[in-house]
Amino acid sequence: MTSALRRYRPRSAARVRLLCFPHAGGGASGYRAWAALLPPTVELVVVQYPGREDRFDDPAPTDLVSLAGHVAAELRPLLDRPFAMFGHSMGTLVAYETLQRLRWEGAREPDLLVVSGRPAPDEALGGQLHLGDDEGLCDELARLGGATQEMFADPEIRRVFLPYIRDDYRLVETYRPRAAEPLDCPVTVFVGTSDPECDAAAAAGWARFTRGPLAVRSFPGDHFYLVPGRARVVAEISGLLDPALARPSAAWPSMP
């Protein structure tokens, strides 16, 4: 099976790693442009889920927790320096479960967890879209702003993209969070001001999942606000990383 991690601009001397987890139907290439926007002290590492892009032939995971377990195994060697996690939509759940698996194995928590476009893990559970027809799935993608009906009018596009999008929805809709102690790391929630999935009030539910500070940041746009607002989103994350790097750590030497 192909490796799950992509580093578009490897930076061996970077002080911190930013680990990114895509949304349902998304691929690692959606974060490629972030590498040029991040400061040289930050190395971008993006998770590539099976069944898409250069992992098109890799089989779909049985469930979201097992997907997170595979990702955690690959990430473990990269936790040799401070790191932060960013997940959007489905990616918030994969990031959270990956973090819980790493913590269970004795790894240190990230200096910062940024979650985007989804309420807390114990909310918005269930759903039947993965069991429905293609039209229902396409309608949902259009509702969120991630696609148009015209895009999926092409039979070839449907043939290539809809199977793994449906599989991603299956992972999300069958996911149930396991009982676990709250995190200790800071959590910041990003939301689009017109996102039908998660507003600022729903974002506050993440406070139940951490003993650290919780912050909410709003950006203009719908569920996929981070596409047109890429530069602003990356700048916000870069700004959040500075205090994370400045905090003393028992695991790593203080940064100058």
mmCIF file of C-alpha atoms in Angstrom:
data_model
loop_
_atom_site.group_PDB
_atom_site.id
_atom_site.type_symbol
_atom_site.label_atom_id
_atom_site.label_comp_id
_atom_site.label_asym_id
_atom_site.label_seq_id
_atom_site.Cartn_x
_atom_site.Cartn_y
_atom_site.Cartn_z
ATOM 1 C CA MET A 1 0.000 0.000 0.000
ATOM 2 C CA THR A 2 1.226 3.487 -0.889
ATOM 3 C CA SER A 3 2.447 5.819 1.851
ATOM 4 C CA ALA A 4 -0.208 8.179 3.199
ATOM 5 C CA LEU A 5 2.005 11.238 3.693
ATOM 6 C CA ARG A 6 2.926 13.970 1.192
ATOM 7 C CA ARG A 7 5.606 16.622 1.679
ATOM 8 C CA TYR A 8 5.517 19.054 -1.259
ATOM 9 C CA ARG A 9 8.415 21.188 0.019
ATOM 10 C CA PRO A 10 10.497 19.113 2.433
ATOM 11 C CA ARG A 11 12.175 21.316 5.018
ATOM 12 C CA SER A 12 14.463 19.202 7.140
ATOM 13 C CA ALA A 13 15.503 22.179 9.265
ATOM 14 C CA ALA A 14 11.944 23.371 9.961
ATOM 15 C CA ARG A 15 11.188 24.067 13.620
ATOM 16 C CA VAL A 16 7.615 22.765 13.431
ATOM 17 C CA ARG A 17 5.502 20.481 11.254
ATOM 18 C CA LEU A 18 1.951 21.256 10.198
ATOM 19 C CA LEU A 19 -0.001 18.027 9.607
ATOM 20 C CA CYS A 20 -3.080 18.519 7.400
ATOM 21 C CA PHE A 21 -6.109 16.239 6.920
ATOM 22 C CA PRO A 22 -8.428 16.782 3.906
ATOM 23 C CA HIS A 23 -12.218 16.826 3.762
ATOM 24 C CA ALA A 24 -14.427 14.030 2.404
ATOM 25 C CA GLY A 25 -13.678 13.604 -1.287
ATOM 26 C CA GLY A 26 -10.544 15.727 -0.935
ATOM 27 C CA GLY A 27 -6.967 14.841 -1.754
ATOM 28 C CA ALA A 28 -3.571 15.948 -0.544
ATOM 29 C CA SER A 29 -3.049 18.104 -3.633
ATOM 30 C CA GLY A 30 -5.656 20.521 -2.291
ATOM 31 C CA TYR A 31 -3.014 21.662 0.211
ATOM 32 C CA ARG A 32 -0.094 21.814 -2.215
ATOM 33 C CA ALA A 33 -0.267 25.612 -2.527
ATOM 34 C CA TRP A 34 -0.035 25.991 1.263
ATOM 35 C CA ALA A 35 3.652 25.031 1.204
ATOM 36 C CA ALA A 36 4.611 28.270 -0.556
ATOM 37 C CA LEU A 37 2.503 30.366 1.822
ATOM 38 C CA LEU A 38 3.895 28.963 5.067
ATOM 39 C CA PRO A 39 7.044 30.464 6.644
ATOM 40 C CA PRO A 40 10.278 28.533 6.041
ATOM 41 C CA THR A 41 10.276 27.446 9.695
ATOM 42 C CA VAL A 42 7.173 25.299 9.047
ATOM 43 C CA GLU A 43 7.130 22.059 7.092
ATOM 44 C CA LEU A 44 3.814 21.019 5.556
ATOM 45 C CA VAL A 45 2.853 17.329 5.734
ATOM 46 C CA VAL A 46 -0.471 16.329 4.166
ATOM 47 C CA VAL A 47 -2.346 13.056 4.610
ATOM 48 C CA GLN A 48 -3.456 11.323 1.409
ATOM 49 C CA TYR A 49 -6.450 9.060 1.988
ATOM 50 C CA PRO A 50 -6.727 5.815 -0.024
ATOM 51 C CA GLY A 51 -8.712 5.636 -3.266
ATOM 52 C CA ARG A 52 -7.810 8.980 -4.854
ATOM 53 C CA GLU A 53 -5.074 10.808 -6.717
ATOM 54 C CA ASP A 54 -1.843 8.798 -6.459
ATOM 55 C CA ARG A 55 -3.529 6.280 -4.111
ATOM 56 C CA PHE A 56 -6.386 5.546 -6.501
ATOM 57 C CA ASP A 57 -5.801 1.784 -6.419
ATOM 58 C CA ASP A 58 -5.474 1.489 -2.632
ATOM 59 C CA PRO A 59 -8.563 -0.056 -0.987
ATOM 60 C CA ALA A 60 -10.914 1.996 1.155
ATOM 61 C CA PRO A 61 -10.516 1.626 4.935
ATOM 62 C CA THR A 62 -13.139 -0.349 6.818
ATOM 63 C CA ASP A 63 -13.937 2.555 9.159
ATOM 64 C CA LEU A 64 -12.648 5.966 10.187
ATOM 65 C CA VAL A 65 -10.926 4.761 13.346
ATOM 66 C CA SER A 66 -8.874 2.188 11.418
ATOM 67 C CA LEU A 67 -7.947 4.877 8.876
ATOM 68 C CA ALA A 68 -6.696 7.038 11.748
ATOM 69 C CA GLY A 69 -4.683 4.104 13.094
ATOM 70 C CA HIS A 70 -2.838 3.696 9.784
ATOM 71 C CA VAL A 71 -2.155 7.433 9.606
ATOM 72 C CA ALA A 72 -0.869 7.485 13.200
ATOM 73 C CA ALA A 73 1.606 4.700 12.436
ATOM 74 C CA GLU A 74 3.089 6.719 9.571
ATOM 75 C CA LEU A 75 3.141 9.989 11.487
ATOM 76 C CA ARG A 76 4.875 8.635 14.572
ATOM 77 C CA PRO A 77 8.449 9.066 13.180
ATOM 78 C CA LEU A 78 7.671 12.696 12.298
ATOM 79 C CA LEU A 79 6.893 13.752 15.860
ATOM 80 C CA ASP A 80 10.526 14.516 16.629
ATOM 81 C CA ARG A 81 9.806 18.240 16.828
ATOM 82 C CA PRO A 82 6.862 20.504 17.720
ATOM 83 C CA PHE A 83 3.847 19.910 15.492
ATOM 84 C CA ALA A 84 0.367 21.220 14.848
ATOM 85 C CA MET A 85 -2.632 19.534 13.225
ATOM 86 C CA PHE A 86 -5.228 20.991 10.864
ATOM 87 C CA GLY A 87 -8.305 19.123 9.659
ATOM 88 C CA HIS A 88 -11.228 20.305 7.558
ATOM 89 C CA SER A 89 -14.697 18.697 7.740
ATOM 90 C CA MET A 90 -14.109 14.901 7.670
ATOM 91 C CA GLY A 91 -10.460 15.770 8.254
ATOM 92 C CA THR A 92 -11.316 17.063 11.729
ATOM 93 C CA LEU A 93 -12.507 13.582 12.718
ATOM 94 C CA VAL A 94 -9.497 11.834 11.178
ATOM 95 C CA ALA A 95 -7.148 14.302 12.882
ATOM 96 C CA TYR A 96 -8.906 13.859 16.235
ATOM 97 C CA GLU A 97 -8.855 10.060 16.075
ATOM 98 C CA THR A 98 -5.246 10.051 14.871
ATOM 99 C CA LEU A 99 -4.336 12.243 17.811
ATOM 100 C CA GLN A 100 -6.151 9.951 20.232
ATOM 101 C CA ARG A 101 -4.304 6.926 18.810
ATOM 102 C CA LEU A 102 -0.945 8.684 19.117
ATOM 103 C CA ARG A 103 -1.741 9.746 22.663
ATOM 104 C CA TRP A 104 -2.754 6.173 23.570
ATOM 105 C CA GLU A 105 0.653 5.051 22.273
ATOM 106 C CA GLY A 106 2.413 7.567 24.516
ATOM 107 C CA ALA A 107 3.121 10.339 22.029
ATOM 108 C CA ARG A 108 3.007 13.980 23.044
ATOM 109 C CA GLU A 109 -0.005 16.025 21.994
ATOM 110 C CA PRO A 110 0.389 18.709 19.325
ATOM 111 C CA ASP A 111 1.181 22.262 20.269
ATOM 112 C CA LEU A 112 -2.026 23.240 18.506
ATOM 113 C CA LEU A 113 -5.057 21.491 16.997
ATOM 114 C CA VAL A 114 -7.005 23.481 14.407
ATOM 115 C CA VAL A 115 -10.332 21.996 13.335
ATOM 116 C CA SER A 116 -12.471 23.426 10.571
ATOM 117 C CA GLY A 117 -16.012 23.195 9.283
ATOM 118 C CA ARG A 118 -17.356 20.529 11.627
ATOM 119 C CA PRO A 119 -18.905 20.445 15.106
ATOM 120 C CA ALA A 120 -17.379 18.398 17.929
ATOM 121 C CA PRO A 121 -16.876 14.652 17.335
ATOM 122 C CA ASP A 122 -19.991 13.643 19.285
ATOM 123 C CA GLU A 123 -22.290 15.900 17.245
ATOM 124 C CA ALA A 124 -23.806 15.600 13.745
ATOM 125 C CA LEU A 125 -23.563 11.794 13.871
ATOM 126 C CA GLY A 126 -25.156 9.364 11.451
ATOM 127 C CA GLY A 127 -26.613 9.867 7.980
ATOM 128 C CA GLN A 128 -27.691 7.817 5.001
ATOM 129 C CA LEU A 129 -26.144 9.639 2.042
ATOM 130 C CA HIS A 130 -23.589 6.896 1.476
ATOM 131 C CA LEU A 131 -26.487 4.462 0.975
ATOM 132 C CA GLY A 132 -28.452 6.696 -1.404
ATOM 133 C CA ASP A 133 -28.256 7.361 -5.118
ATOM 134 C CA ASP A 134 -25.734 9.499 -6.973
ATOM 135 C CA GLU A 135 -28.164 12.397 -7.327
ATOM 136 C CA GLY A 136 -28.551 12.728 -3.578
ATOM 137 C CA LEU A 137 -24.795 12.751 -3.100
ATOM 138 C CA CYS A 138 -24.335 15.355 -5.838
ATOM 139 C CA ASP A 139 -27.071 17.508 -4.276
ATOM 140 C CA GLU A 140 -25.240 17.402 -0.949
ATOM 141 C CA LEU A 141 -21.944 18.438 -2.521
ATOM 142 C CA ALA A 142 -23.681 21.344 -4.248
ATOM 143 C CA ARG A 143 -25.344 22.378 -0.967
ATOM 144 C CA LEU A 144 -21.961 22.616 0.740
ATOM 145 C CA GLY A 145 -20.416 24.578 -2.111
ATOM 146 C CA GLY A 146 -17.829 21.944 -3.022
ATOM 147 C CA ALA A 147 -19.216 21.166 -6.480
ATOM 148 C CA THR A 148 -21.916 22.074 -8.965
ATOM 149 C CA GLN A 149 -24.536 19.895 -10.605
ATOM 150 C CA GLU A 150 -22.938 20.743 -13.959
ATOM 151 C CA MET A 151 -19.629 19.256 -12.795
ATOM 152 C CA PHE A 152 -21.203 15.884 -12.046
ATOM 153 C CA ALA A 153 -23.324 15.855 -15.190
ATOM 154 C CA ASP A 154 -20.314 14.277 -16.929
ATOM 155 C CA PRO A 155 -20.595 10.447 -16.590
ATOM 156 C CA GLU A 156 -16.809 10.049 -16.567
ATOM 157 C CA ILE A 157 -16.424 12.475 -13.663
ATOM 158 C CA ARG A 158 -19.086 10.564 -11.759
ATOM 159 C CA ARG A 159 -17.363 7.260 -12.460
ATOM 160 C CA VAL A 160 -14.005 8.484 -11.157
ATOM 161 C CA PHE A 161 -14.951 10.675 -8.199
ATOM 162 C CA LEU A 162 -18.262 9.526 -6.742
ATOM 163 C CA PRO A 163 -17.116 6.075 -5.528
ATOM 164 C CA TYR A 164 -14.455 7.424 -3.172
ATOM 165 C CA ILE A 165 -16.593 10.393 -2.143
ATOM 166 C CA ARG A 166 -19.324 7.904 -1.216
ATOM 167 C CA ASP A 167 -16.775 5.858 0.739
ATOM 168 C CA ASP A 168 -15.701 8.960 2.635
ATOM 169 C CA TYR A 169 -19.320 9.697 3.529
ATOM 170 C CA ARG A 170 -19.627 6.107 4.728
ATOM 171 C CA LEU A 171 -16.659 6.620 7.055
ATOM 172 C CA VAL A 172 -18.162 9.818 8.470
ATOM 173 C CA GLU A 173 -21.759 8.611 8.743
ATOM 174 C CA THR A 174 -20.823 5.356 10.488
ATOM 175 C CA TYR A 175 -18.289 7.004 12.817
ATOM 176 C CA ARG A 176 -18.906 7.029 16.549
ATOM 177 C CA PRO A 177 -16.297 8.597 18.863
ATOM 178 C CA ARG A 178 -14.816 6.358 21.526
ATOM 179 C CA ALA A 179 -14.777 7.399 25.172
ATOM 180 C CA ALA A 180 -11.544 9.243 25.895
ATOM 181 C CA GLU A 181 -10.115 11.824 28.243
ATOM 182 C CA PRO A 182 -10.231 15.406 26.933
ATOM 183 C CA LEU A 183 -7.139 16.665 25.188
ATOM 184 C CA ASP A 184 -4.777 19.057 26.933
ATOM 185 C CA CYS A 185 -3.679 21.018 23.856
ATOM 186 C CA PRO A 186 -5.174 24.318 22.664
ATOM 187 C CA VAL A 187 -7.930 23.920 20.073
ATOM 188 C CA THR A 188 -8.916 26.558 17.527
ATOM 189 C CA VAL A 189 -12.039 26.108 15.411
ATOM 190 C CA PHE A 190 -12.286 27.741 11.971
ATOM 191 C CA VAL A 191 -15.761 28.323 10.525
ATOM 192 C CA GLY A 192 -17.171 29.893 7.383
ATOM 193 C CA THR A 193 -19.698 32.619 8.107
ATOM 194 C CA SER A 194 -22.280 30.974 5.788
ATOM 195 C CA ASP A 195 -21.334 27.330 6.379
ATOM 196 C CA PRO A 196 -24.524 25.253 6.794
ATOM 197 C CA GLU A 197 -22.584 22.546 8.648
ATOM 198 C CA CYS A 198 -20.893 24.455 11.469
ATOM 199 C CA ASP A 199 -21.360 27.981 12.795
ATOM 200 C CA ALA A 200 -19.615 29.721 15.689
ATOM 201 C CA ALA A 201 -22.188 28.446 18.206
ATOM 202 C CA ALA A 202 -21.708 24.828 17.117
ATOM 203 C CA ALA A 203 -17.924 25.288 17.180
ATOM 204 C CA ALA A 204 -18.113 25.966 20.926
ATOM 205 C CA GLY A 205 -18.893 22.268 21.482
ATOM 206 C CA TRP A 206 -15.226 21.480 20.957
ATOM 207 C CA ALA A 207 -14.651 22.847 24.482
ATOM 208 C CA ARG A 208 -15.831 19.471 25.812
ATOM 209 C CA PHE A 209 -12.894 17.792 24.085
ATOM 210 C CA THR A 210 -10.007 19.750 25.527
ATOM 211 C CA ARG A 211 -8.827 21.056 28.881
ATOM 212 C CA GLY A 212 -6.761 23.601 26.979
ATOM 213 C CA PRO A 213 -7.987 26.962 25.707
ATOM 214 C CA LEU A 214 -10.576 27.032 22.914
ATOM 215 C CA ALA A 215 -10.805 29.776 20.295
ATOM 216 C CA VAL A 216 -13.131 30.260 17.328
ATOM 217 C CA ARG A 217 -12.163 32.121 14.146
ATOM 218 C CA SER A 218 -14.685 33.035 11.430
ATOM 219 C CA PHE A 219 -13.899 33.509 7.741
ATOM 220 C CA PRO A 220 -16.129 34.830 4.950
ATOM 221 C CA GLY A 221 -17.628 32.026 2.872
ATOM 222 C CA ASP A 222 -19.433 28.705 2.901
ATOM 223 C CA HIS A 223 -18.251 25.243 3.933
ATOM 224 C CA PHE A 224 -15.315 25.551 1.534
ATOM 225 C CA TYR A 225 -14.317 29.069 2.601
ATOM 226 C CA LEU A 226 -10.673 27.923 2.789
ATOM 227 C CA VAL A 227 -10.391 27.569 -1.007
ATOM 228 C CA PRO A 228 -10.909 31.221 -2.023
ATOM 229 C CA GLY A 229 -9.586 32.335 1.366
ATOM 230 C CA ARG A 230 -6.439 30.177 1.253
ATOM 231 C CA ALA A 231 -3.930 32.976 1.887
ATOM 232 C CA ARG A 232 -5.896 34.326 4.840
ATOM 233 C CA VAL A 233 -6.350 30.880 6.359
ATOM 234 C CA VAL A 234 -2.655 30.009 6.083
ATOM 235 C CA ALA A 235 -1.679 33.400 7.500
ATOM 236 C CA GLU A 236 -3.985 32.790 10.475
ATOM 237 C CA ILE A 237 -2.439 29.372 11.126
ATOM 238 C CA SER A 238 1.073 30.807 10.793
ATOM 239 C CA GLY A 239 0.207 33.446 13.379
ATOM 240 C CA LEU A 240 -1.174 30.831 15.753
ATOM 241 C CA LEU A 241 1.998 28.749 15.495
ATOM 242 C CA ASP A 242 4.241 31.448 16.955
ATOM 243 C CA PRO A 243 2.971 31.177 20.554
ATOM 244 C CA ALA A 244 2.944 27.388 20.221
ATOM 245 C CA LEU A 245 6.635 27.440 19.363
ATOM 246 C CA ALA A 246 7.427 29.842 22.177
ATOM 247 C CA ARG A 247 5.943 27.621 24.890
ATOM 248 C CA PRO A 248 8.643 25.662 26.744
ATOM 249 C CA SER A 249 8.405 21.889 26.379
ATOM 250 C CA ALA A 250 9.785 19.025 28.402
ATOM 251 C CA ALA A 251 10.133 16.999 25.220
ATOM 252 C CA TRP A 252 12.009 19.516 23.064
ATOM 253 C CA PRO A 253 14.513 22.290 23.771
ATOM 254 C CA SER A 254 13.174 25.831 23.856
ATOM 255 C CA MET A 255 13.186 27.613 20.519
ATOM 256 C CA PRO A 256 15.238 30.776 20.141
#
